[in-house]
XYZ file of C-alpha atoms in Angstrom:
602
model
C -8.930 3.174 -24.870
C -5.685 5.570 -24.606
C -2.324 4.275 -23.984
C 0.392 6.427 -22.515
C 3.529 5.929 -23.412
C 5.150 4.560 -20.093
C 3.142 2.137 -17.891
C 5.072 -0.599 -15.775
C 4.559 -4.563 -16.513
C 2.035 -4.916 -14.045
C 0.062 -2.172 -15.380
C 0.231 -3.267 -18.792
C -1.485 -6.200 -17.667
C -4.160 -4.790 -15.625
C -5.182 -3.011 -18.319
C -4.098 -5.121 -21.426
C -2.238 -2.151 -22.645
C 1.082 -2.390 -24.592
C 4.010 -0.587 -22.513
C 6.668 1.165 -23.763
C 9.809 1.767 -21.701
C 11.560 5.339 -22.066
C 14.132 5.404 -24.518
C 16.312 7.456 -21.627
C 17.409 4.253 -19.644
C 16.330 0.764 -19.818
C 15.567 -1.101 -17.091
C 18.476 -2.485 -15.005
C 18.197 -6.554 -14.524
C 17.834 -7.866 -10.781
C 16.768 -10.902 -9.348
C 14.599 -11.485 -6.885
C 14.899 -13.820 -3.430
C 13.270 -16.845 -3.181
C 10.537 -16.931 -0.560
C 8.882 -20.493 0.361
C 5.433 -19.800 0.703
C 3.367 -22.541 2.356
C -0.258 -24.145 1.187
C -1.317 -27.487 1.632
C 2.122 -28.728 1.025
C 4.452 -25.746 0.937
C 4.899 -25.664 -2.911
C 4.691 -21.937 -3.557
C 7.727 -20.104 -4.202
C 7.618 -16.259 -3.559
C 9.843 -14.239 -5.394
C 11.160 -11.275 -3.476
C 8.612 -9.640 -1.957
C 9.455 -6.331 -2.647
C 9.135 -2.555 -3.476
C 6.788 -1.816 -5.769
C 8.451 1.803 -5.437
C 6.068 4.017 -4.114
C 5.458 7.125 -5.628
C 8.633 8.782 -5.059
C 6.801 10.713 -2.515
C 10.225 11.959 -1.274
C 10.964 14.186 -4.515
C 9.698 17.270 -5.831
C 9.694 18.980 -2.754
C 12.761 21.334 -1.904
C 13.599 19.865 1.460
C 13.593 16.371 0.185
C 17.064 15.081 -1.363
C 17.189 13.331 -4.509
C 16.844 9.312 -3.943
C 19.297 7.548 -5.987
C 19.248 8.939 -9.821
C 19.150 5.240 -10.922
C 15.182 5.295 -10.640
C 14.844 7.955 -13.033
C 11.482 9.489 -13.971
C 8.394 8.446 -12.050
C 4.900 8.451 -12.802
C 1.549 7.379 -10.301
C -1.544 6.010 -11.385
C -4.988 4.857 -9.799
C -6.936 1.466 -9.133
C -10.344 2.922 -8.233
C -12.885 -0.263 -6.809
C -16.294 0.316 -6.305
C -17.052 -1.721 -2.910
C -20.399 -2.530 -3.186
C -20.593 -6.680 -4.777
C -24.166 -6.535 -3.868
C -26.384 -8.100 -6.238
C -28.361 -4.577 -6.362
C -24.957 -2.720 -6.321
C -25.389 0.439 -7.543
C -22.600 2.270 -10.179
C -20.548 4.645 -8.652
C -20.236 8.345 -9.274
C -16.605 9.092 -8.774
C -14.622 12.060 -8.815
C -10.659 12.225 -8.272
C -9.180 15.530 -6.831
C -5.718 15.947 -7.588
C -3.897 19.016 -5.819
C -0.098 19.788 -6.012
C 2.046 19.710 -2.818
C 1.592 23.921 -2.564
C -2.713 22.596 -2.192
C -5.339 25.466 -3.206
C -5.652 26.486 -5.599
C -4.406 24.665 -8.927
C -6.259 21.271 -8.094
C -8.118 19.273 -10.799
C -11.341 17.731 -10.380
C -11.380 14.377 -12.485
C -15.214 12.788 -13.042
C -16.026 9.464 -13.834
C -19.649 8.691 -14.604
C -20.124 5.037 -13.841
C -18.178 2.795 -12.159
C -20.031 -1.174 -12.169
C -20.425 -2.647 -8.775
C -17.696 -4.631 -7.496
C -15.313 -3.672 -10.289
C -12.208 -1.528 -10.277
C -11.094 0.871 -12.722
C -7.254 1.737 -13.769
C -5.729 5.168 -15.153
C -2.105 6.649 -15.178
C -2.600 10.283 -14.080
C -0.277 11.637 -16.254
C -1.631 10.653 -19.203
C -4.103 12.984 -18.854
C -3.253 16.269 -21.276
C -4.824 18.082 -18.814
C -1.335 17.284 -16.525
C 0.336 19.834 -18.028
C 2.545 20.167 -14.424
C 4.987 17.643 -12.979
C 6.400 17.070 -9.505
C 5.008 15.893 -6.184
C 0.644 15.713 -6.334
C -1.471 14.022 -3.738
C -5.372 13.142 -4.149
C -8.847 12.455 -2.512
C -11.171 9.866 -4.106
C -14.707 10.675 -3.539
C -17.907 8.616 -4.899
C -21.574 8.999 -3.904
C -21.412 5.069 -2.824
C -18.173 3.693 -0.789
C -15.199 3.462 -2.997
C -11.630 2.639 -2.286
C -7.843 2.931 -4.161
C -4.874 2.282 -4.822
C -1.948 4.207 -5.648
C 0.817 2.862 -7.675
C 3.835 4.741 -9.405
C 7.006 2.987 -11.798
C 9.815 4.676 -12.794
C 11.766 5.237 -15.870
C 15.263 4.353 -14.494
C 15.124 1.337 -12.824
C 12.436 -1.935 -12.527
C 10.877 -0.326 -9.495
C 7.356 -0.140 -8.434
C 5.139 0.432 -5.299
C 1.684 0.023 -4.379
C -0.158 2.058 -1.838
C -3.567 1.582 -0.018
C -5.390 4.072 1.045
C -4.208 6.676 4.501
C -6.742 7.080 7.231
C -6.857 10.610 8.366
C -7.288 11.984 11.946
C -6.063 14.526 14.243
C -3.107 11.849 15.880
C -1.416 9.636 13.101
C 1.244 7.052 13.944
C 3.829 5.371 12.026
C 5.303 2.872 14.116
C 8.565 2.387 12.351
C 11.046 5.159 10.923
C 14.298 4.978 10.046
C 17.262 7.608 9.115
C 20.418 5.528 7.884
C 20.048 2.039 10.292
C 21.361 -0.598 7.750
C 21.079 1.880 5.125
C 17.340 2.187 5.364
C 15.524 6.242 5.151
C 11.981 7.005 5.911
C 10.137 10.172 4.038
C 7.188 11.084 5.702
C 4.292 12.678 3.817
C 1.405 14.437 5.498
C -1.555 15.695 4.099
C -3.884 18.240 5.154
C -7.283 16.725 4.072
C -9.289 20.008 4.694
C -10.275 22.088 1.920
C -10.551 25.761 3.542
C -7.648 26.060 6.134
C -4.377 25.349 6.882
C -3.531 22.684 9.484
C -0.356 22.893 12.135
C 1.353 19.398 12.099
C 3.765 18.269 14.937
C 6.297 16.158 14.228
C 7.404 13.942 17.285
C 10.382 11.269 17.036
C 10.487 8.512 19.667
C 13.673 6.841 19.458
C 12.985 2.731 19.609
C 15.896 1.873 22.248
C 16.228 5.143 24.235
C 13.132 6.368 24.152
C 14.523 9.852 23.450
C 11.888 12.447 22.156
C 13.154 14.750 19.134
C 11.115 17.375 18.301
C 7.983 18.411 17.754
C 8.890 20.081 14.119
C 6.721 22.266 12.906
C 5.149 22.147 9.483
C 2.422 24.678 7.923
C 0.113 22.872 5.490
C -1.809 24.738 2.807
C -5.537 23.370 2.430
C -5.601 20.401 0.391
C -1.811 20.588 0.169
C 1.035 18.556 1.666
C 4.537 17.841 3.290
C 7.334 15.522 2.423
C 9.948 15.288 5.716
C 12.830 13.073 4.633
C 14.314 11.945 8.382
C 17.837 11.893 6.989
C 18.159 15.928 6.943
C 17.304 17.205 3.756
C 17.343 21.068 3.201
C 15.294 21.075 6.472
C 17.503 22.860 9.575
C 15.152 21.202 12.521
C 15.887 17.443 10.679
C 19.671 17.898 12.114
C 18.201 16.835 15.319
C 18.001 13.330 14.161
C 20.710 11.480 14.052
C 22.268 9.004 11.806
C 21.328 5.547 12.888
C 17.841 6.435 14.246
C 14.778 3.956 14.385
C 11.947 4.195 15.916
C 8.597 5.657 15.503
C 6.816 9.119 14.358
C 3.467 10.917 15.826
C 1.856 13.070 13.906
C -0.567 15.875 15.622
C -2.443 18.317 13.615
C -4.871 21.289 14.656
C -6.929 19.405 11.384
C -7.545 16.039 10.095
C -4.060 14.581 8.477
C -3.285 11.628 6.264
C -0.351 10.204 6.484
C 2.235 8.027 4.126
C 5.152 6.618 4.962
C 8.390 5.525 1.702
C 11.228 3.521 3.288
C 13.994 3.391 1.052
C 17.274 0.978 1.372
C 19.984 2.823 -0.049
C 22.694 0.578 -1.415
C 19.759 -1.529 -3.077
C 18.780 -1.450 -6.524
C 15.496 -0.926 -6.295
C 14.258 -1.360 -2.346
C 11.495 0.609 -1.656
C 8.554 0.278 0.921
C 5.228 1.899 0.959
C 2.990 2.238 4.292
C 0.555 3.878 5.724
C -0.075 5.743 9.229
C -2.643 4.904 11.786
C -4.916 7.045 13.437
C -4.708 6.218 16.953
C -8.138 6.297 17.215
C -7.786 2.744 15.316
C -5.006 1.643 17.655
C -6.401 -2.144 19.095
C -5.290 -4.562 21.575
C -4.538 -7.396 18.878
C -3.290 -6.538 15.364
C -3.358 -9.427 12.581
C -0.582 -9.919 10.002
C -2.161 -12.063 6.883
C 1.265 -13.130 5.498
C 5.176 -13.730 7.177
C 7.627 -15.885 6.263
C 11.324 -16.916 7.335
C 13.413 -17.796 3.696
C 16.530 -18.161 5.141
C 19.337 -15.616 3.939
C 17.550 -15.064 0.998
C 14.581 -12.899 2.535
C 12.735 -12.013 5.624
C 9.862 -9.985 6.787
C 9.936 -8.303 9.980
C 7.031 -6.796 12.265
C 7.120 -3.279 13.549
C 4.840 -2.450 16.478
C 4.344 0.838 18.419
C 2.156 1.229 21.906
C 0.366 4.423 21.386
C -1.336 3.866 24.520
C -1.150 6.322 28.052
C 0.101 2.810 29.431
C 3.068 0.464 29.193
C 2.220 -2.534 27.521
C 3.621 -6.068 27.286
C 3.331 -7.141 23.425
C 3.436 -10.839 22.366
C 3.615 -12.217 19.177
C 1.980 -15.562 18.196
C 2.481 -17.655 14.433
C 0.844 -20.078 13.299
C 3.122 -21.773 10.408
C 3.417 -24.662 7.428
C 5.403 -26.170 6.222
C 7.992 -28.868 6.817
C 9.452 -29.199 9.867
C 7.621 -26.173 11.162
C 5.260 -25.993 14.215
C 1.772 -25.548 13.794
C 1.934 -22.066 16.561
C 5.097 -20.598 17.540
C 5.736 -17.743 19.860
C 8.341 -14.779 19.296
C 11.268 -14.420 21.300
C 10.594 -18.187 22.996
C 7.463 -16.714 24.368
C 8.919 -13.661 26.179
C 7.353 -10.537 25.648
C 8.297 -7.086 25.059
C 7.894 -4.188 27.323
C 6.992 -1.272 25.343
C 6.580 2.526 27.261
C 4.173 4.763 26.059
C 5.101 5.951 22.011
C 7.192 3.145 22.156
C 8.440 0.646 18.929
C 10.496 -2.308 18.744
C 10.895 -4.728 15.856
C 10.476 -8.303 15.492
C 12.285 -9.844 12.592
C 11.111 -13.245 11.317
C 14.554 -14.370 10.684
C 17.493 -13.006 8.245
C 19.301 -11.813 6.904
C 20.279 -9.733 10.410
C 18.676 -11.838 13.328
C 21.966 -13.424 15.560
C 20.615 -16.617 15.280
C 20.503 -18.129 11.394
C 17.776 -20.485 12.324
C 14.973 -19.095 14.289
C 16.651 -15.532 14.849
C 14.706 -13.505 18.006
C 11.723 -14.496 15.882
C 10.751 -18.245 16.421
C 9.904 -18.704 12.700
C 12.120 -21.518 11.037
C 13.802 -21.051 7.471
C 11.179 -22.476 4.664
C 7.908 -21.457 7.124
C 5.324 -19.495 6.265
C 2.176 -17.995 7.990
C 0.361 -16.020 9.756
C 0.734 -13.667 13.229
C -1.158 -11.969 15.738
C 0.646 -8.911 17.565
C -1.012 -9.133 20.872
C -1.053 -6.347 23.679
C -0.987 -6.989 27.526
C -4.238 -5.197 29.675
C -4.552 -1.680 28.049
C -2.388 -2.095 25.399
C -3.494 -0.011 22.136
C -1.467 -1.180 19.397
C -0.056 0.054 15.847
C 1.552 -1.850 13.315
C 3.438 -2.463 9.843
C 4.855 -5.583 8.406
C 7.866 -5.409 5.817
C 9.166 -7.910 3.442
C 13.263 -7.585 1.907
C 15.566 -10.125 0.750
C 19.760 -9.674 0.239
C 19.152 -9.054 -3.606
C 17.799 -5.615 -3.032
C 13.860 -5.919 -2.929
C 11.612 -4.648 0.348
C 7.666 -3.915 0.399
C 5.632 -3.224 3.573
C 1.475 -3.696 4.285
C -0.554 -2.717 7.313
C -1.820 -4.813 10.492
C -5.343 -5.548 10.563
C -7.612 -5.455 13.643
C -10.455 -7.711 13.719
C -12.954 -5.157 13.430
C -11.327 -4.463 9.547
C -12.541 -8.111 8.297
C -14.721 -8.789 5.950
C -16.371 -11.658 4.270
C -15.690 -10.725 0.538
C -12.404 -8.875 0.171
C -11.545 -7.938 -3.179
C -8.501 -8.137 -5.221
C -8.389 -5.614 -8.353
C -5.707 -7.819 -9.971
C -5.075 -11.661 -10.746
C -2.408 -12.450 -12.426
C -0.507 -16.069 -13.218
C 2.519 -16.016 -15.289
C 1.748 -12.485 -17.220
C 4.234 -10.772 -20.038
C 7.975 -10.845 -20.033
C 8.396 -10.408 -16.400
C 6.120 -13.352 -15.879
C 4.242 -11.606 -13.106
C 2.007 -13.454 -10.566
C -0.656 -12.703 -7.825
C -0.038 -14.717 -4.678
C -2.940 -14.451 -1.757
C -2.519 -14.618 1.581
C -5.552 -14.787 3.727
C -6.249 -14.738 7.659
C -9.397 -15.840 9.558
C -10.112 -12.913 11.770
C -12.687 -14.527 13.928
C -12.599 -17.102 16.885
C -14.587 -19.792 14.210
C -13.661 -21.576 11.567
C -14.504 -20.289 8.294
C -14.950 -21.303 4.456
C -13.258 -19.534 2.337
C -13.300 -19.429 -1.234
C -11.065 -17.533 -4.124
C -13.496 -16.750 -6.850
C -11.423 -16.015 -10.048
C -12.592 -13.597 -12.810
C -11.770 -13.294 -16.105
C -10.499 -10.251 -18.120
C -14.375 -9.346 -18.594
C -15.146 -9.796 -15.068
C -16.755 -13.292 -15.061
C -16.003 -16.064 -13.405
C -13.972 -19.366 -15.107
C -15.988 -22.149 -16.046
C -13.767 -25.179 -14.890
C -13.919 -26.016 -11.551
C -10.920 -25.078 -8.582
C -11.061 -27.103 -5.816
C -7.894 -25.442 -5.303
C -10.134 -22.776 -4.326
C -11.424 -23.675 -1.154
C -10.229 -23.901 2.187
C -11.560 -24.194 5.542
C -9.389 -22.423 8.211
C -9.279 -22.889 12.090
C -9.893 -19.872 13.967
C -7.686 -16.923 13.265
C -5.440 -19.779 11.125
C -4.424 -18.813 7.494
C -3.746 -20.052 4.105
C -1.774 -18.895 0.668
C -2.414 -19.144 -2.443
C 0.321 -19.127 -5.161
C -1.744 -19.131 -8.985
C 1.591 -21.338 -10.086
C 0.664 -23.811 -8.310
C -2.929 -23.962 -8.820
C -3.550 -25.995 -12.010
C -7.175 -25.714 -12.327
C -6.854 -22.474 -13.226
C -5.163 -23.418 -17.023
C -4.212 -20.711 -18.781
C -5.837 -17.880 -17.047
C -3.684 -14.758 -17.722
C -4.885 -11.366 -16.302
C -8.085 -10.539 -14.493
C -9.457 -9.903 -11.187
C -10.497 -12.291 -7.817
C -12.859 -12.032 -4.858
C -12.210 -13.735 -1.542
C -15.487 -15.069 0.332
C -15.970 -16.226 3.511
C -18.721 -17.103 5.638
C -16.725 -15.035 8.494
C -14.210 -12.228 8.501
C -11.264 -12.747 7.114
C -8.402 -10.126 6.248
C -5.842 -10.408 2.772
C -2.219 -9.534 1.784
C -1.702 -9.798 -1.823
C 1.925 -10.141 -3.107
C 2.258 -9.629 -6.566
C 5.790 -10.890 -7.962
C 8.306 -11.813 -10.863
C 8.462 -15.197 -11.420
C 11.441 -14.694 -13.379
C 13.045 -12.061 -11.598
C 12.301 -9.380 -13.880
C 10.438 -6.659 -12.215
C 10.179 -6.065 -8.612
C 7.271 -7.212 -6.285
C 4.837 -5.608 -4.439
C 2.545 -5.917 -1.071
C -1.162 -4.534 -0.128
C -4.240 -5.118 1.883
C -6.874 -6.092 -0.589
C -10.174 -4.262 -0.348
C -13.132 -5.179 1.838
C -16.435 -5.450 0.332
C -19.568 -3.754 1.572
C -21.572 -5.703 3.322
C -24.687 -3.575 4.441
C -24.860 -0.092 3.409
C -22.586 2.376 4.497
C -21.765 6.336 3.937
C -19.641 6.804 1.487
C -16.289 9.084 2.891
C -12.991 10.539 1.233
C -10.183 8.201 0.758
C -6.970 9.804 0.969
C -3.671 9.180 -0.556
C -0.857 11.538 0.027
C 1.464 11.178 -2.567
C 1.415 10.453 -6.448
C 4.041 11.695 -8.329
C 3.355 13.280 -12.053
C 5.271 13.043 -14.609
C 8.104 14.038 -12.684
C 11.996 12.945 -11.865
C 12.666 12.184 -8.163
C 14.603 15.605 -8.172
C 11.400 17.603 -9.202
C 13.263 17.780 -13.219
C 11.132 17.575 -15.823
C 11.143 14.008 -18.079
C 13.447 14.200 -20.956
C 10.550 12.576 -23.169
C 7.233 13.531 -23.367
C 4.279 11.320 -22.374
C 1.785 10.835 -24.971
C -1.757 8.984 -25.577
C -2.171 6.270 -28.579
C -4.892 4.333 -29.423
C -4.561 0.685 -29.149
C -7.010 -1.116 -31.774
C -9.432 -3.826 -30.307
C -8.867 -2.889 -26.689
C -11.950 -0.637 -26.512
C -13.101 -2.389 -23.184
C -10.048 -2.585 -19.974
C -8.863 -5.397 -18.054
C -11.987 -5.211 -15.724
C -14.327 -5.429 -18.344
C -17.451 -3.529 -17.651
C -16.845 -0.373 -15.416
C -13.091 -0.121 -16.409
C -11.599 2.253 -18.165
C -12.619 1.413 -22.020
C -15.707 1.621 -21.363
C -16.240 4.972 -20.221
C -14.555 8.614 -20.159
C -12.891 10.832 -17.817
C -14.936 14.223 -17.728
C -12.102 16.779 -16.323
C -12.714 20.044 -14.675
C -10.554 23.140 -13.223
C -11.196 23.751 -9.953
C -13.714 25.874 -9.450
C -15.640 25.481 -12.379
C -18.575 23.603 -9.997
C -18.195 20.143 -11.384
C -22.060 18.173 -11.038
C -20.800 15.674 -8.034
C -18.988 16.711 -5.345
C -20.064 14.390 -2.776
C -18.785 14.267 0.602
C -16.469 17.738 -0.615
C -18.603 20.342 1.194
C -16.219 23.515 1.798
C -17.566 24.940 5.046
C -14.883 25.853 7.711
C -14.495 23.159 10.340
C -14.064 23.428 14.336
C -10.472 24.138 14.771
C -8.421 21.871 17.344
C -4.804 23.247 18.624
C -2.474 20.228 18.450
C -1.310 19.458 21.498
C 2.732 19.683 22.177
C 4.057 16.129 23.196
């Protein structure tokens, strides 16, 4: 197995590899906030759930400015899972296309021969010799069975790191939450055109959150296969003037050609806050949207809910908890039960408590300090919904996940990492999961080990029955059956759907924290499709400079086989081609020209 030179903590332990920090800076302490997390008896302590910086998707291209120097020199990698935990699951074929912002040509076509059913696979991009370029990439994960990924990227300059699920593409794409300099948070939105022949024609439309003002559309030419960064707060970019300082609210995308969209909110003034999310298609807009995990901590940490109607419609949108903990009420209502009116392309926010709500104890929220739980974002008759959840606390750390509708559940959902109380920054998976049905359901966390089988000793930790659309978390911490366990991987069964946030923090403080959806299994066959993710970042300082040291491969003795055991990375090679040299698979990457569709002005 090769090594490169600079992984993050977390990495190092999904794939047991030794990380060495860059001799240019060392990383900056911080501490985390405190979050109470609730199961059974509201033991589990979340530390900040935060930024697990997202691949500075906001440098390398000229119109973006440089985010804070502090984070230094960034570099992406991939968590590849192969869906299918089928007893007959076949090994995947995969095949990673990387392509630079500028898109054809210059792409590279990376192959993977087998990927083991149900397992995930790990690799820093730049590692790769054949990386010989650095700045802003973006990439399409193809298999010839249904695959998903990750994207991850750490930096050089300060503990930061993000983690990114994958961006649904479609001709309409919603975020339902931008910002450009409200209490010091910035939104950079990337867009990427996900055909391979043409160009697409994205519109940019801004809907401010309390005026409803419209700015825009703005105009952006994409190159096939290539991609956009549009930092909100101006930039080099003469049409961003239009929005002003202060503005929140949320973006629609339109494109003449299928788009992908990802969203970096950063909190200037922090030391490492940084949120990755994703836009929604509208075509996956619903009436009810599921959040797996919020929590009120008091003034040291929050999350907050942002919804957006992207309906023809007004809509009145409710939101409904359902908590643990002591002193807290089994269901709770936002806002004392009064709903919010939302206009067409509207957005409002609902914060779960502080650090900014005007009331320290249940803010406009409803969710008491030391609660934990679920939500459901609920729409009145017509209502088609879109949504993100956030996570910060005051010390500086922020991380965002999407909504779930019911139709995304699943009765095995699997988590590519487990972690409890890993390496110096004593890193820890905690597990929040949601029954998305109107049942109960038995659920079970079935731990793995590094080589991908399960621990002998018993968990009776590990089970839980939940009421309908009720939740639980699970905090490894506090879970003693599972001993020593270090590092491996976990799959969440049910016998009904069920959706999961995982939360993977510093126990100690050291390292900053990150949020995700974890990945649905297969659960009859299905066509495999393109997953999209619109911004990794190579090798590369925010500012597009080249890294003052060089990145290089070593060979670490006795870790032939990865984390994952069979099917990760040890146990099999990257076969890497230029583009255009016809690589053997190319499934689902047929080149013909597609229908054209103008996009439509707002």
């Amino acid at each position: 197995m090769f090594t490169p030179l600079r992984l993050s903590a977390i990495r190092r332990t999904l794939s047991s590899r030794r990380v060495l920090t860059s001799p240019r800076r060392a990383p900056a302490p911080h501490r985390l906030a405190t979050v109470l997390g609730l199961f059974t008896t509201l033991l589990i302590v979340m530390a900040g759930l935060g930024s697990r910086q997202p691949s500075p998707a906001l440098a390398g291209s000229a119109a973006v400015p440089g985010i804070p120097p502090h984070f230094g020199l960034g570099s992406s990698s991939l968590i590849i899972v192969n869906r299918d935990c089928r007893a007959a699951a076949r090994p995947a074929q995969t095949m990673v296309d990387i392509y630079p912002q500028s898109g054809n040509p210059g792409g590279v076509a990376l192959s993977r021969p087998h990927l083991a059913g149900c397992r995930a696979t790990f690799e820093l991009v730049a590692s790769h010799s054949e990386f010989r370029q650095h700045g802003l990439f973006s990439a399409q994960v193809g298999a010839d069975v249904a695959v998903d990924a990750l994207a991850g990227t750490t930096w050089s300059g300060a503990p930061a790191n993000t983690m990114s699920n994958r961006s649904r593409a479609g001709r309409e794409v919603v975020v339902p939450w931008v910002s450009s300099g409200d209490r010091g948070l910035s939104a950079y939105v990337t867009v990427r055109n996900t055909d391979g022949q043409l160009p697409a024609t994205a519109l940019l439309t801004l809907q401010d959150a309390t005026t409803g003002l419209q700015i825009g559309p703005l105009t952006r030419r994409i190159a096939a296969n290539g991609a956009v960064t549009v930092a909100l707060n101006g930039a080099n970019d003469r049409d961003l003037m239009q929005v002003p300082a202060g503005f929140t609210g949320s973006v629609t995308v339109r494109a003449d050609l299928p788009i992908a969209v990802q969203v970096f909110t950063e909190w200037n003034g922090s030391a490492f806050g940084m949120a990755s999310t994703e836009g929604v298609p509208v075509d996956l807009a619903a009436a009810t949207l599921h959040a797996p995990l919020v929590y009120n901590a008091g003034p040291e940490g929050r999350t907050w809910i942002a919804v957006a109607n992207v309906g023809e419609q007004p809509t009145d949108v409710l939101v409904r908890y359902r908590l643990d903990g002591t002193g807290c009420p089994a269901t709770a209502l936002a806002r004392g039960g009064t709903p919010v009116r939302l206009e067409p392309g509207g957005s409002t926010v609902i914060d779960q408590g502080e650090p900014w709500s005007p009331d320290p104890n249940l803010g406009p929220s409803g969710v008491r300090p030391g609660c934990v739980g679920s939500a459901e974002i609920v729409g009145g008759a017509g209502g088609r919904l879109v949504s993100t959840v956030f996570a910060q606390n005051r010390s500086g750390s922020m991380a965002g996940y999407q909504t779930l509708r019911e139709d995304d559940g699943a009765r095995q959902v699997i988590l590519p990492t487990f972690l409890k109380r890993v390496g110096v920054s004593d890193l820890s998976t905690l597990v929040a999961v949601k029954n998305l049905s109107d049942q109960p359901a038995s659920v079970e966390l079935l731990v793995l080990d590094a080589g991908g089988q399960p621990l002998a000793a018993p968990c009776p930790e590990c089970r839980v029955t939940l009421a309908p659309w009720s939740g639980a978390v699970w905090s490894p911490t506090q879970m003693n059956s599972l001993g020593m366990t270090s590092s491996g991987s976990a799959v969440v069964r049910s016998d009904r759907p069920i959706g999961v946030t995982v939360a993977e923090t510093s126990g100690n403080n050291r390292s900053d924290s990150a949020m995700y959806l974890g990945i649905p299994a297969l659960e009859a066959d299905e066509a495999p499709d393109l997953v999209q993710l619109p911004m990794l970042l190579i090798n590369a300082a925010l500012g597009g400079e080249p890294r003052a040291w060089t990145t290089h491969a070593i060979y670490v003795t006795g870790l032939e086989r990865s984390a994952f055991g069979q099917g990760g990375w040890g146990s099999g090679r990257w076969r890497v081609f230029e583009r255009g040299s016809n690589p053997p698979l190319r499934n689902g990457g047929r080149r013909g020209r597609r229908s054209r569709q103008e996009p439509t002005n707002p």
